[in-house]
Short mmCIF file of C-alpha atoms in Angstrom, two decimals:
data_model
loop_
_atom_site.label_atom_id
_atom_site.label_comp_id
_atom_site.label_asym_id
_atom_site.label_seq_id
_atom_site.Cartn_x
_atom_site.Cartn_y
_atom_site.Cartn_z
CA MET A 1 107.47 114.79 94.94
CA ALA A 2 107.67 112.34 97.85
CA LEU A 3 104.83 114.15 99.61
CA ALA A 4 102.55 113.46 96.64
CA GLY A 5 103.20 109.76 97.09
CA LEU A 6 102.57 109.94 100.83
CA ARG A 7 99.29 111.78 100.24
CA ALA A 8 98.23 109.12 97.74
CA LEU A 9 99.15 106.36 100.17
CA MET A 10 97.17 107.97 102.98
CA SER A 11 94.11 108.59 100.81
CA GLY A 12 94.19 105.02 99.55
CA ILE A 13 94.38 103.53 103.04
CA TYR A 14 91.61 105.86 104.21
CA ALA A 15 89.33 104.82 101.34
CA ILE A 16 89.97 101.10 101.76
CA GLY A 17 89.39 101.28 105.51
CA ASN A 18 86.19 103.31 105.21
CA LYS A 19 84.65 101.82 102.07
CA VAL A 20 85.85 98.23 101.80
CA TYR A 21 86.83 96.70 105.13
CA THR A 22 84.61 98.50 107.60
CA ASP A 23 83.22 95.88 109.97
CA ASP A 24 84.50 93.94 112.95
CA GLY A 25 86.39 90.91 111.76
CA ASP A 26 87.71 92.40 108.54
CA ARG A 27 88.52 95.94 109.73
CA LEU A 28 92.01 97.37 109.40
CA PHE A 29 94.30 99.33 111.70
CA ALA A 30 96.84 101.63 110.06
CA HIS A 31 99.67 103.46 111.80
CA GLN A 32 102.08 105.94 110.23
CA PHE A 33 105.81 105.64 110.76
CA GLY A 34 107.65 108.42 108.95
CA ASP A 35 106.92 108.13 105.24
CA GLY A 36 105.29 104.72 105.53
CA PHE A 37 102.43 102.86 107.19
CA VAL A 38 101.96 99.53 108.87
CA ILE A 39 98.50 98.07 108.16
CA VAL A 40 97.27 95.37 110.51
CA GLY A 41 94.16 93.20 110.30
CA ASP A 42 91.81 92.29 113.12
CA PHE A 43 92.69 88.59 113.18
CA HIS A 44 95.28 86.16 111.90
CA GLU A 45 94.67 85.28 108.25
CA GLU A 46 95.82 81.88 107.04
CA ALA A 47 95.48 82.89 103.39
CA LEU A 48 97.46 86.03 102.61
CA ASP A 49 95.55 87.05 99.47
CA ARG A 50 93.78 89.98 101.14
CA CYS A 51 97.03 91.34 102.61
CA VAL A 52 98.78 91.17 99.26
CA ALA A 53 95.76 92.58 97.37
CA ILE A 54 95.69 95.63 99.66
CA ALA A 55 99.41 96.19 99.08
CA VAL A 56 98.99 95.83 95.31
CA ALA A 57 96.06 98.28 95.19
CA LEU A 58 97.96 100.84 97.26
CA MET A 59 101.15 100.55 95.21
CA ARG A 60 99.12 101.07 92.04
CA HIS A 61 97.35 104.05 93.56
CA VAL A 62 100.65 105.64 94.57
CA ALA A 63 101.79 105.21 90.96
CA THR A 64 98.96 107.52 89.87
CA SER A 65 100.59 110.32 91.90
CA GLY A 66 103.81 110.23 89.91
CA CYS A 67 105.61 108.36 92.69
CA LEU A 68 106.34 104.69 93.33
CA ALA A 69 106.28 102.67 96.54
CA ARG A 70 107.68 99.41 97.91
CA ALA A 71 106.06 97.17 100.46
CA ALA A 72 106.45 93.94 102.41
CA VAL A 73 103.94 91.45 103.80
CA ALA A 74 104.84 89.79 107.10
CA GLU A 75 103.16 88.35 110.18
CA GLY A 76 103.37 89.32 113.83
CA ASP A 77 101.47 90.77 116.75
CA PHE A 78 100.52 94.39 117.29
CA ALA A 79 99.10 95.91 120.43
CA ASP A 80 98.59 99.03 122.52
CA TYR A 81 101.36 99.19 125.11
CA SER A 82 100.53 102.62 126.55
CA GLY A 83 99.78 100.98 129.90
CA CYS A 84 103.51 100.31 130.18
CA TRP A 85 104.45 104.00 129.95
CA PRO A 86 105.95 105.63 133.08
CA LYS A 87 103.44 106.80 135.68
CA GLU A 88 104.17 110.49 135.10
CA ILE A 89 103.54 110.11 131.37
CA ARG A 90 100.28 108.27 131.91
CA GLN A 91 99.19 110.89 134.43
CA GLU A 92 99.79 113.79 132.07
CA ILE A 93 98.02 111.95 129.25
CA ALA A 94 95.02 111.60 131.57
CA ASP A 95 95.23 115.23 132.75
CA LEU A 96 95.47 116.59 129.21
CA GLN A 97 92.97 114.05 127.81
CA SER A 98 95.46 113.52 125.02
CA ASN A 99 96.18 110.29 123.21
CA ASP A 100 99.68 110.89 121.94
CA THR A 101 101.35 114.06 123.26
CA VAL A 102 102.71 115.39 126.54
CA SER A 103 104.48 118.65 127.25
CA LEU A 104 108.24 119.08 127.53
CA GLY A 105 108.33 122.56 129.03
CA SER A 106 107.34 124.67 126.06
CA GLY A 107 108.01 121.72 123.74
CA ILE A 108 106.13 118.52 123.00
CA MET A 109 106.82 114.78 123.25
CA THR A 110 104.88 112.79 120.65
CA LEU A 111 104.10 109.23 121.66
CA LEU A 112 103.23 106.13 119.70
CA PRO A 113 100.98 103.86 121.77
CA VAL A 114 101.18 100.82 119.46
CA MET A 115 104.04 98.51 118.64
CA GLY A 116 104.71 94.88 117.87
CA THR A 117 106.47 92.30 115.77
CA ALA A 118 104.15 92.95 112.80
CA LEU A 119 106.00 96.20 112.15
CA ILE A 120 109.40 94.80 113.08
CA ASN A 121 109.05 91.74 110.85
CA ALA A 122 107.78 93.69 107.83
CA ASN A 123 110.52 96.29 108.19
CA LYS A 124 113.15 93.57 108.62
CA LEU A 125 111.87 91.77 105.53
CA ASP A 126 111.99 94.91 103.39
CA SER A 127 115.27 96.31 104.72
CA GLY A 128 116.94 92.90 104.35
CA ASN A 129 115.97 92.72 100.69
CA CYS A 130 119.00 93.78 98.65
CA ILE A 131 116.83 94.11 95.53
CA LYS A 132 116.24 97.81 95.01
CA GLY A 133 113.23 99.44 93.43
CA ALA A 134 109.45 99.40 93.67
CA VAL A 135 109.04 95.80 94.79
CA LEU A 136 106.54 93.89 96.94
CA THR A 137 108.32 91.36 99.15
CA ILE A 138 107.07 88.33 101.04
CA ALA A 139 109.05 85.59 102.79
CA SER A 140 109.43 82.62 100.45
CA LYS A 141 108.11 80.33 103.19
CA ASP A 142 104.82 82.27 103.08
CA ALA A 143 104.53 82.60 99.30
CA GLY A 144 102.49 79.38 99.07
CA ARG A 145 99.73 81.07 101.06
CA ILE A 146 98.79 83.39 98.19
CA ALA A 147 96.79 82.44 95.09
CA THR A 148 98.34 81.85 91.68
CA GLY A 149 96.76 85.06 90.38
CA PHE A 150 99.63 86.83 92.13
CA PRO A 151 102.70 86.12 89.97
CA ARG A 152 105.83 85.88 92.07
CA ARG A 153 109.52 85.13 91.67
CA VAL A 154 112.13 84.09 94.19
CA SER A 155 114.87 86.66 94.61
CA ALA A 156 117.97 85.86 92.58
CA ALA A 157 120.05 87.23 95.45
CA ASP A 158 118.33 85.53 98.40
CA SER A 159 116.07 82.49 98.07
CA ARG A 160 114.43 83.31 101.42
CA LEU A 161 112.70 86.26 99.75
CA THR A 162 110.05 86.28 97.03
CA MET A 163 108.86 89.29 95.04
CA ILE A 164 105.23 89.56 93.97
CA ASP A 165 104.56 91.19 90.60
CA TRP A 166 102.32 94.05 91.75
CA VAL A 167 102.08 95.39 88.19
CA HIS A 168 100.35 92.37 86.67
CA ALA A 169 98.71 90.66 89.66
CA THR A 170 95.02 89.75 89.28
CA SER A 171 92.58 88.70 91.97
CA PRO A 172 88.87 89.01 92.78
CA ILE A 173 89.97 90.69 96.00
CA ILE A 174 91.85 93.38 94.06
CA ASP A 175 88.73 93.85 91.92
CA GLU A 176 86.61 94.22 95.06
CA ILE A 177 88.97 96.81 96.54
CA VAL A 178 89.00 98.79 93.31
CA ALA A 179 85.22 98.65 92.87
CA GLN A 180 84.41 99.74 96.41
CA SER A 181 87.22 102.19 97.12
CA GLY A 182 87.70 103.68 93.67
CA PHE A 183 91.48 103.33 94.03
CA GLY A 184 94.14 101.07 92.52
CA GLY A 185 92.33 100.29 89.28
CA MET A 186 95.11 101.12 86.82
CA PRO A 187 95.55 98.52 84.07
CA ALA A 188 99.02 97.00 83.76
CA ALA A 189 99.86 99.05 80.65
CA ASP A 190 99.15 102.30 82.52
CA ILE A 191 101.24 101.18 85.50
CA GLU A 192 104.14 100.36 83.20
CA ALA A 193 103.78 103.79 81.59
CA ALA A 194 103.81 105.43 85.04
CA ILE A 195 106.99 103.56 85.95
CA THR A 196 108.61 104.62 82.67
CA ARG A 197 107.73 108.26 83.38
CA TYR A 198 109.15 107.99 86.89
CA VAL A 199 112.43 106.59 85.58
CA GLY A 200 112.64 109.37 83.00
CA ARG A 201 112.46 112.14 85.57
CA THR A 202 115.37 114.18 86.91
CA PRO A 203 117.31 113.06 88.84
CA THR A 204 117.24 109.61 87.33
CA PRO A 205 116.92 106.77 89.87
CA PRO A 206 120.02 104.56 90.35
CA SER A 207 120.50 101.78 87.83
CA ALA A 208 120.06 99.09 90.54
CA TRP A 209 116.68 100.61 91.43
CA ILE A 210 115.62 100.63 87.79
CA ALA A 211 116.78 97.05 87.26
CA GLY A 212 114.98 95.74 90.35
CA THR A 213 111.73 97.47 89.44
CA SER A 214 111.89 96.25 85.85
CA ASP A 215 112.95 92.66 86.56
CA TYR A 216 110.53 91.86 89.38
CA GLY A 217 107.67 93.87 87.86
CA SER A 218 108.07 91.85 84.63
CA LEU A 219 107.82 94.99 82.52
CA SER A 220 107.05 94.32 78.87
CA LYS A 221 109.58 96.90 77.68
CA PRO A 222 113.00 97.47 79.25
CA LEU A 223 113.39 100.69 81.16
CA VAL A 224 115.83 103.23 79.81
CA GLU A 225 118.33 105.21 81.84
CA GLY A 226 120.19 108.11 80.27
CA GLY A 227 119.49 106.81 76.78
CA GLU A 228 120.81 103.31 77.55
CA THR A 229 118.65 100.24 78.04
CA VAL A 230 118.90 98.77 81.52
#
């Protein structure tokens, strides 16, 4: 099941990068880390609408796969640090004309040439959020940098964190992404139905996960766990 969500996430990022934001200045860089991706823009963006719109479109697209995702929007740098690798590693990379692997006898070392605070800050923001579920998190200090078409609510558990309602958010940027990529165009009612189906599967998600998804997604009908309303 999780692989279906990862496939949907990858296909969505691929489509957005190749059909929507293709040119210098607005191009994207995406790097996989386990079952997630960090997506980085070309330049610093004072308004965060595009960042949030991309996250919203991708979360909606993942919902079409029968899975749900969570995301965080944060700022930081991101760069290629492969020049800092040990000499022997850099030499084998050059000898093999490989970008990310070197041999370990008959085994392989896989390398990741990019790193930075963009990944660290986003991961820290998400992992520090005690609200469970399919939520989209931004630091409250940055929430004023997104348009009012993105409904948001400060976390009841930590005022430093704000959750954006990815189910009901509206924006011309979301519309542009949907029109050009063909992904993320589910209406709110269909997203809510997808969440309800996900909760009704076996095994049932934990009640805290269900509550977080329902509360911060402002679902019109309460989710039900094991026949009881959450």
